[in-house]
Coordinates of C-alpha atoms and ligand atoms in Angstrom, one line a residue:
X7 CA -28.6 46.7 8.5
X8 CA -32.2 46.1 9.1
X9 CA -34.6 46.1 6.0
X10 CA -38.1 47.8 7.4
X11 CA -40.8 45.8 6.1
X12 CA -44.8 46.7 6.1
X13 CA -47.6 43.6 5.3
X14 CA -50.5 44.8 3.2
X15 CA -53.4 42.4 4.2
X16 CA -53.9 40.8 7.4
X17 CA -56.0 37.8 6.6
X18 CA -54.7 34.4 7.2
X19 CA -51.6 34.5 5.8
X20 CA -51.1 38.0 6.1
X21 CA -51.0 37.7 9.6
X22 CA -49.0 34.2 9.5
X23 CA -45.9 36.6 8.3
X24 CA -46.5 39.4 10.6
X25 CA -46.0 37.0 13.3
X26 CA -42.7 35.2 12.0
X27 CA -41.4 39.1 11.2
X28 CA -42.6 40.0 14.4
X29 CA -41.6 37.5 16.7
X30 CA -37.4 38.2 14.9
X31 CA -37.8 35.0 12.6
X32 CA -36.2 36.7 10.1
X33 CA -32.8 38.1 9.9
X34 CA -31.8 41.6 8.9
X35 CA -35.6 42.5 9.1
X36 CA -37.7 44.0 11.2
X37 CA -41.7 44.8 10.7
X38 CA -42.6 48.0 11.6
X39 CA -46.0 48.6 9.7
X40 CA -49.2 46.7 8.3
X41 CA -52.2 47.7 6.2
X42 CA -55.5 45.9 7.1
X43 CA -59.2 46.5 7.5
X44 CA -60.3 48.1 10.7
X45 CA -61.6 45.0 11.9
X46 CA -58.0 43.5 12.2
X47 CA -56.5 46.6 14.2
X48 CA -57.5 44.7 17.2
X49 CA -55.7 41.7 16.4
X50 CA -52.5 43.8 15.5
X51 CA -52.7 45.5 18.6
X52 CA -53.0 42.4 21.0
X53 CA -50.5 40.3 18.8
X54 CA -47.8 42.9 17.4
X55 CA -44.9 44.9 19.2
X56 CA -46.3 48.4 20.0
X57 CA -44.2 50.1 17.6
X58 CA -45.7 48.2 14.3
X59 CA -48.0 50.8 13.2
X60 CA -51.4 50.2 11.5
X61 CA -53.0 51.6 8.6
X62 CA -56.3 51.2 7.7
X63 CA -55.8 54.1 4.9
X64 CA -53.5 52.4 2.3
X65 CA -52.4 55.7 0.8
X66 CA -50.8 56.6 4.2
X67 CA -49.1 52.9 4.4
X68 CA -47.3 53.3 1.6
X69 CA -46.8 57.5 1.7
X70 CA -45.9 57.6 5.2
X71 CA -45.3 54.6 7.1
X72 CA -41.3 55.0 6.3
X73 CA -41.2 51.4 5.3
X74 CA -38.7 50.1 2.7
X75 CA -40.6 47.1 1.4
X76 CA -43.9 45.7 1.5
X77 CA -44.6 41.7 1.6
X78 CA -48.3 41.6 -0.1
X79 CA -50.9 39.5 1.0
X80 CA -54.0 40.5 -0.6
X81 CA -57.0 38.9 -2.5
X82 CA -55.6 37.9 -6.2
X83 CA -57.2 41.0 -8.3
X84 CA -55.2 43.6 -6.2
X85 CA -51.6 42.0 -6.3
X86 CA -50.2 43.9 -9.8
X87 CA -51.8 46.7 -8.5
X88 CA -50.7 47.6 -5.2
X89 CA -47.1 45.8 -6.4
X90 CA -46.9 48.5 -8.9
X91 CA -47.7 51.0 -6.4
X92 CA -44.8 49.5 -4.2
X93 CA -42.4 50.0 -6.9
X94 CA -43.3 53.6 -7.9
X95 CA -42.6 54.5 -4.4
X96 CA -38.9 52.4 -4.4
X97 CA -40.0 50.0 -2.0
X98 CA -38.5 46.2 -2.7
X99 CA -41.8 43.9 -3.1
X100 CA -42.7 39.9 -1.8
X101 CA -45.7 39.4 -3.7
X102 CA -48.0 36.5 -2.6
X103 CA -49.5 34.1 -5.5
X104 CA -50.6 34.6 -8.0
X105 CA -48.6 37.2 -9.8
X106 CA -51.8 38.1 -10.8
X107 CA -55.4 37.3 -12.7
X108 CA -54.6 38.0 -15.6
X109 CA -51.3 38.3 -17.9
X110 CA -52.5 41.8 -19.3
X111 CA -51.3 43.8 -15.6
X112 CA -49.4 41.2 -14.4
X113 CA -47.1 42.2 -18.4
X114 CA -47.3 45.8 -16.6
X115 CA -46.1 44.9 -12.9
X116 CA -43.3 43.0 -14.1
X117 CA -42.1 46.4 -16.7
X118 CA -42.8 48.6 -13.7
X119 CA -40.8 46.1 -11.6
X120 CA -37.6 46.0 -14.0
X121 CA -37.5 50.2 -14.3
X122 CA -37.6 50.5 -10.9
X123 CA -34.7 47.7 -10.1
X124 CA -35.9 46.8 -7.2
X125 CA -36.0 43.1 -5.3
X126 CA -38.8 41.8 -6.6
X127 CA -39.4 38.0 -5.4
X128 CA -42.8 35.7 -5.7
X129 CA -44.0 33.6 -2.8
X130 CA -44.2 30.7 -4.6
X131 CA -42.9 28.5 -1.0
X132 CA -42.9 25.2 -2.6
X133 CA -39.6 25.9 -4.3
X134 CA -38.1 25.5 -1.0
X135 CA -38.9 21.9 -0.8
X136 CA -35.5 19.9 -1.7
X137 CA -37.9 17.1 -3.8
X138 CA -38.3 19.7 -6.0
X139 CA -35.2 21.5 -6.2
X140 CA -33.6 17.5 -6.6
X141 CA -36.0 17.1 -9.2
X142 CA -35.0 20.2 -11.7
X143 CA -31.3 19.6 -10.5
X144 CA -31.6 16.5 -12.5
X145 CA -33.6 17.5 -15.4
X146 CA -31.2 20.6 -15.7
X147 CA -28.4 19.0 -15.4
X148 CA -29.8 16.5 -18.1
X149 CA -29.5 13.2 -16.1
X150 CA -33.2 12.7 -17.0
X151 CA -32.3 13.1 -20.8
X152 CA -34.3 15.6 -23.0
X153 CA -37.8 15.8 -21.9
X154 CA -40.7 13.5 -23.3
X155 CA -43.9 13.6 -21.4
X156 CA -44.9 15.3 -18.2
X157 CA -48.3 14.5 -15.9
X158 CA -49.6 16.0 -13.0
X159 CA -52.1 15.0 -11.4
X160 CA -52.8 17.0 -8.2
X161 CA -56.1 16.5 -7.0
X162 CA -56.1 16.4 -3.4
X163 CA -56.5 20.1 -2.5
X164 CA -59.7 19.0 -1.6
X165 CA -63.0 21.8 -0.1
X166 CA -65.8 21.5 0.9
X167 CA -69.3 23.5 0.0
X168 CA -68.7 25.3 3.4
X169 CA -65.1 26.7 2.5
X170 CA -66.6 28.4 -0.6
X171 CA -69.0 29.7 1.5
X172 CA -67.0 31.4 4.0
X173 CA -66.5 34.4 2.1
X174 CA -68.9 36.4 -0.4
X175 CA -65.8 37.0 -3.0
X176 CA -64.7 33.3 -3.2
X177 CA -64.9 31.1 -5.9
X178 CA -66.3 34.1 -8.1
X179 CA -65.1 35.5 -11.1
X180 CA -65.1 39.3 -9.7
X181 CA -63.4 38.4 -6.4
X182 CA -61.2 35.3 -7.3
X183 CA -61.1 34.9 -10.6
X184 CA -61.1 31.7 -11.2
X185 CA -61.0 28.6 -9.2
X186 CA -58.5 25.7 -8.1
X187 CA -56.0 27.1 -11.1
X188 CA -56.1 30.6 -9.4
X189 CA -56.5 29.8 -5.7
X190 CA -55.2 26.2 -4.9
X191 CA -53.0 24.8 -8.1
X192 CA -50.7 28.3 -8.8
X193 CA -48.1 26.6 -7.0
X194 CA -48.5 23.2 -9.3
X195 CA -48.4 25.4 -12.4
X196 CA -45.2 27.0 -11.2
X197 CA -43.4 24.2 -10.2
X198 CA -44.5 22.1 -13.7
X199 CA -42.4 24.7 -15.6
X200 CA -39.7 25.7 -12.9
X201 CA -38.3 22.1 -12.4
X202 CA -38.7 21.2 -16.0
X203 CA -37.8 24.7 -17.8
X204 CA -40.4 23.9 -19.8
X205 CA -43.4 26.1 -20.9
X206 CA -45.6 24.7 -22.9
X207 CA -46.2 26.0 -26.3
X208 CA -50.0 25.1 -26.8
X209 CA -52.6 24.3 -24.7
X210 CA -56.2 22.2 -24.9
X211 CA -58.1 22.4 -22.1
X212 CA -61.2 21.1 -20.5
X213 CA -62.6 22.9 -17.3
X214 CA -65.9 21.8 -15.2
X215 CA -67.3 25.0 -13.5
X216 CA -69.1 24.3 -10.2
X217 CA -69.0 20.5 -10.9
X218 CA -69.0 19.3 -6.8
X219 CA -69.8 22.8 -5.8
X220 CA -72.2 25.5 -5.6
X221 CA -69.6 27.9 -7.3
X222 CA -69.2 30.0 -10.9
X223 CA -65.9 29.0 -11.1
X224 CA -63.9 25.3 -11.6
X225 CA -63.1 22.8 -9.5
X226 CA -62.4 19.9 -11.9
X227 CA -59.7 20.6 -14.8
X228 CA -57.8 18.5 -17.2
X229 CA -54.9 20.3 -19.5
X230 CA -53.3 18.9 -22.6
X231 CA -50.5 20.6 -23.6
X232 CA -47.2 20.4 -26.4
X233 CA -44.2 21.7 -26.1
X234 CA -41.9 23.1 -28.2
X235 CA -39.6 20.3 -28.2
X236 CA -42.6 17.4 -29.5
X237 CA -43.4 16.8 -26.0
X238 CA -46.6 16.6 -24.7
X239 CA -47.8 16.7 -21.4
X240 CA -51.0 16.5 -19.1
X241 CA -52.3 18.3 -16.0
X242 CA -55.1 17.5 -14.0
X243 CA -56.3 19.5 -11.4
X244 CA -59.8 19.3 -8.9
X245 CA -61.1 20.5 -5.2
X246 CA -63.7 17.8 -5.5
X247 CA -61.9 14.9 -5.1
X248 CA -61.2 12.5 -1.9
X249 CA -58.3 11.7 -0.9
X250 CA -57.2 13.0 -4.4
X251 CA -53.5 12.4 -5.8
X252 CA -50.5 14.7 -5.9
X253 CA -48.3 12.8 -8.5
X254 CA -45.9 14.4 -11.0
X255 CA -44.3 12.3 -13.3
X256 CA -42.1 12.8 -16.0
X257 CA -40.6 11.2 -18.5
X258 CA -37.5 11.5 -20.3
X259 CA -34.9 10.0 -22.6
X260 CA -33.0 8.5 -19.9
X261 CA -35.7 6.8 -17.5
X262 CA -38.5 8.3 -15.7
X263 CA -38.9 10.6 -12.3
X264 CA -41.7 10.3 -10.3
X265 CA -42.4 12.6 -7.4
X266 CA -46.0 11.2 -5.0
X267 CA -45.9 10.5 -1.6
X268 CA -43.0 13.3 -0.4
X269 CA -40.6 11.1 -2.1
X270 CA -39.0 10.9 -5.3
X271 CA -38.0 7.8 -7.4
X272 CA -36.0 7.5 -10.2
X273 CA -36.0 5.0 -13.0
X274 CA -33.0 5.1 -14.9
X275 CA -32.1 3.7 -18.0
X276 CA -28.7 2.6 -18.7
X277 CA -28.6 3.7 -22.2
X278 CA -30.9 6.5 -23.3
X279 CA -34.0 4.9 -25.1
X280 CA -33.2 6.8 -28.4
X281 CA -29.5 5.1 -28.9
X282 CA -31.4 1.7 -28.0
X283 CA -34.2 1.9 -30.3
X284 CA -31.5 3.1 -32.8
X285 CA -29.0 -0.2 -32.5
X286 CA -31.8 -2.6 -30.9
X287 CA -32.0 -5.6 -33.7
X288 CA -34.2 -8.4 -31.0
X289 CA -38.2 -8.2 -30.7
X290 CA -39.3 -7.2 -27.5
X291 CA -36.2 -5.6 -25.6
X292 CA -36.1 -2.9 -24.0
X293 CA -33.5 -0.6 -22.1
X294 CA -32.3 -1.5 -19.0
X295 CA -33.8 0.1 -15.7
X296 CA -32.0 0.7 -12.3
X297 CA -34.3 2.2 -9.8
X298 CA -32.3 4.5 -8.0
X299 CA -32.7 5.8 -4.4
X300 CA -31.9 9.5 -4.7
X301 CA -30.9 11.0 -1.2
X302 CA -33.0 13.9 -0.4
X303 CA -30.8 16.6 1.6
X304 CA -31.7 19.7 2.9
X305 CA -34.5 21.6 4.8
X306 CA -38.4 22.7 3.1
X307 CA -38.3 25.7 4.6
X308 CA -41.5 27.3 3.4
X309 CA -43.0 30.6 3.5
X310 CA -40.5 31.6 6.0
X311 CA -37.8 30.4 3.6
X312 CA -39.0 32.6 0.8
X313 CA -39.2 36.0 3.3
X314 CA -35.4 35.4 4.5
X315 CA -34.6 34.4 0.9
X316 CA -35.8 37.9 -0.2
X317 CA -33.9 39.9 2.3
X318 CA -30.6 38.4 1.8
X319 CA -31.7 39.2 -1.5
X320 CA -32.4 43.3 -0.3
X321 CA -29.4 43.5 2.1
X322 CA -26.7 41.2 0.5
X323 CA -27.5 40.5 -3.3
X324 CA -28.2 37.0 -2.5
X325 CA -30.1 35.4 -6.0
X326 CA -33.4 35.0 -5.6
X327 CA -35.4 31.6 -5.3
X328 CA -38.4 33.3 -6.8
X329 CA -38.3 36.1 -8.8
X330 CA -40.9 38.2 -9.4
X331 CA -40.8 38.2 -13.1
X332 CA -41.3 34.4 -13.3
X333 CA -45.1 34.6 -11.6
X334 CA -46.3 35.0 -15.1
X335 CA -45.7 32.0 -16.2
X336 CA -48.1 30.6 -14.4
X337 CA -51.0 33.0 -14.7
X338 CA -50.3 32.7 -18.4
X339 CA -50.8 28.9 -17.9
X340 CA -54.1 29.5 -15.9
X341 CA -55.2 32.4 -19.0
X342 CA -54.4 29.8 -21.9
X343 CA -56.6 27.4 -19.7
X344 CA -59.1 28.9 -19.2
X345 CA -59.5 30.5 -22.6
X346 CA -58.7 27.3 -24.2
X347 CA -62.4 25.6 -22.2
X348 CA -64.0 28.8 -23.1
X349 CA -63.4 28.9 -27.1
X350 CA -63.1 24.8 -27.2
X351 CA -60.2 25.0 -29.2
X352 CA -55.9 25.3 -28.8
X353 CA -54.6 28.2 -27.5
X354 CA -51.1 28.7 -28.3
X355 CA -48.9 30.8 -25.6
X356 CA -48.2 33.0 -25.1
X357 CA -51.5 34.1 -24.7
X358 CA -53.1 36.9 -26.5
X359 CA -53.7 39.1 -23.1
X360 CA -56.3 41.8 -24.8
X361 CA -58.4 38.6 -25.4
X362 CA -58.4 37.0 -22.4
X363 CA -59.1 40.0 -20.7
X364 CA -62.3 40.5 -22.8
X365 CA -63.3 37.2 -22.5
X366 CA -62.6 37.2 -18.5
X367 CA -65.1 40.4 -18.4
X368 CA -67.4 38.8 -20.0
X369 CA -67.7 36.4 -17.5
X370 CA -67.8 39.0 -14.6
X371 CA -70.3 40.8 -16.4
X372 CA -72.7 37.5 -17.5
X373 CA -72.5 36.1 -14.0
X374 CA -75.6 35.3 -12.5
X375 CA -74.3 33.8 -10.0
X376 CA -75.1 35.3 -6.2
X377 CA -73.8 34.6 -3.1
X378 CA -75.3 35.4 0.5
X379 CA -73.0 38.4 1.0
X380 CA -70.7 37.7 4.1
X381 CA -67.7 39.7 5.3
Ligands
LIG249 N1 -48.4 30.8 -0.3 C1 -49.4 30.1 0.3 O1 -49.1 29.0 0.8 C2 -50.8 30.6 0.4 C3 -51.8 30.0 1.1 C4 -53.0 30.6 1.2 C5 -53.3 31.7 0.5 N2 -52.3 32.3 -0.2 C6 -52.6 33.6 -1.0 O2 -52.5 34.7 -0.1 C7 -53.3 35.7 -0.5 C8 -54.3 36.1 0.7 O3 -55.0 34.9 1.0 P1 -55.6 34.7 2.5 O4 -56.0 33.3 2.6 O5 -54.7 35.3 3.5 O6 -56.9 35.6 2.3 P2 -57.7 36.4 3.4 O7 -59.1 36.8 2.8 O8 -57.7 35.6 4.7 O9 -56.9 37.7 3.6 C9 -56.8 38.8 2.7 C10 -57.0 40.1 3.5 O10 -56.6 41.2 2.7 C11 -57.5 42.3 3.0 N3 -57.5 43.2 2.0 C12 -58.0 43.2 0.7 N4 -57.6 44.3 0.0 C13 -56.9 45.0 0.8 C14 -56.2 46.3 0.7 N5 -56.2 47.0 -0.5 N6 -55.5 46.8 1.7 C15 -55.4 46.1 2.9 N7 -56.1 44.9 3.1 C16 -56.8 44.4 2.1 C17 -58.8 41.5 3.2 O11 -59.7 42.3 3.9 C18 -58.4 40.3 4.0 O12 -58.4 40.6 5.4 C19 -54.1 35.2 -1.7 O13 -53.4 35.7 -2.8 C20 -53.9 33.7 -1.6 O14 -54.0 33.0 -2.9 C21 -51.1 31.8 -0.3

């Protein structure tokens, strides 16, 4: 069996995944339509098979292009969108991040997902890598102990003035809606919850809008949040910084995991700092730490990972990596966020969706901010 599969978008990344699908990367699929601007028909025509067709006209993609499901690659605004539009016509749906602006459609997509039981599955690629798979093995598996304090610090998606400026709809509230925690960070938002199963419960946040750049939207962010459990936990986020940090730490009853550098150390205590502090009758002492060398198997597959995950998933029931449903959690992160800088004051979560999408208007509708309008 061969799952027929159509792209919607053919920008960078859209055409990335025409290619692998294209050039028989991935098994049990085969590509046999895409949906981009005119502009792109050229590149589809010197670059694809001759029998992938192209649309220009999205209503004919997904009325008459006979394809079974769609792998979406669109700007952020359109993804619960066209996804919903996917699902009403039975098609099985890859959705690229985010789920979605805001949690008010993405809270729709995922209902319209669930009644129409199809394969629904996020790229969210960095789940493929085996540091962090290792990483919420051990913290599920409750080797870490129960959860204390978590910080990320991930500033080195760094861009320059000229990146914002290559397209008109960048770094704006009515084309990307919102900066490094809608475009760069999603995958940091995901992971923070995935490999700890931990969403926070409330959030304080402080955001810096055009702070290095000539943008609307932020590129310097710093996140306090709680959990439900009496942790707390800390996320730091900016496009402005050089070389920046990627560095996720967290800290448990049991010792300490830190992730920097594509390698992951962990500090483990002998006896769980709880019992210790309970028995412990000296001055100073503390638990004793072994630093452990964890072996890191297994291949970071990436984006191609995440397409063959989600046809296994279509053709064989295989579980999926990324479900759909889970790309919420992020945007709701991103929502409480942003709301949280915009009110100065804690948000709890979930967020209330009605609100944020006032508030979110507001700032389409306020902005004064203009760009020299490029394609
Ligand atoms: N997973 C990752 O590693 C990763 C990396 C970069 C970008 N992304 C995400 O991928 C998505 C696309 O990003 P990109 O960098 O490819 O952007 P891009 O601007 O290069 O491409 C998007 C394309 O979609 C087209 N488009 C918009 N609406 C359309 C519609 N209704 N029908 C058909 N085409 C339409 C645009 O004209 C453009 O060509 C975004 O959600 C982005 O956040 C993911």
């Amino acid at each position: 069996m061969s799952v027929k599969v159509g792209i919607i978008g053919i920008g960078q990344m859209g055409k990335s995944y025409a290619l692998k699908l294209d050039k028989g990367f991935i098994e049990g699929a085969e590509l046999t339509a895409v949906c981009g601007r005119l502009t792109q028909h050229e590149w589809a025509i010197t670059n694809l098979k001759d029998q992938v067709k192209f649309y220009e006209d999205e209503s004919a993609f997904f009325n008459e292009s006979g394809i079974e499901a769609v792998l979406i690659a669109t700007p952020h605004y359109s993804h619960p969108e066209l996804a919903m539009k996917a699902f009403a016509k039975g098609m099985d749906v890859l959705l690229e991040k985010p789920a979605g602006v805001y949690t008010k459609n993405v809270l729709e997509m995922n209902e319209a997902a669930a009644r129409s039981g199809k394969v629904f599955s996020m790229m969210f690629n960095q789940r493929t890598n085996p540091l962090y798979q290792k990483l919420r093995n051990l913290i599920l598996s409750g080797e870490l102990g129960e959860i204390k304090r978590t910080n990320w610090i991930i500033t080195d998606w760094y861009r320059s003035q000229s990146y914002y400026d290559s397209s008109h709809w960048r770094a704006t509230w009515k084309g990307d809606g919102g900066g490094v925690l809608l475009n760069q960070a999603p995958h940091q938002l995901d992971l923070w919850q995935w490999t700890t199963g931990l969403l926070p419960t409330r959030v304080h946040a402080f955001c810096h809008y055009g702070k290095y750049h000539d943008i609307e939207v932020e590129d310097d962010v710093t996140a306090y949040v709680e959990y439900e459990n009496g942790a707390t936990g800390v996320f730091i986020a900016s496009t402005g910084e050089a070389p920046g940090t990627n560095r996720f730490e967290i800290q448990g009853n049991r010792g300490k995991i830190v992730i920097e550098n594509d390698a992951l150390s962990f500090y483990r205590l002998t006896q769980s700092e709880r019992e210790f502090n309970a028995v412990y009758k000296g001055s100073f002492g503390k638990p004793e730490c072994w630093t452990i060398d964890i072996p890191i198997t297994g291949e970071n597959t990436g984006h191609q990972g995440i397409i063959q995950n989600w046809i296994d998933a279509i053709i064989k029931g295989t579980p999926l990596l990324a479900p759909g449903e889970e790309g919420i959690k992020g945007v709701e992160l991103a929502n409480a966020i942003y709301l949280s800088s915009w009110l100065n004051q804690t948000i709890e979560l979930p967020v209330d969706a009605d609100l944020y999408y006032e508030k979110l208007q507001e700032k389409i509708h306020q902005s004064q901010f203009a760009k020299q309008k490029k394609v």
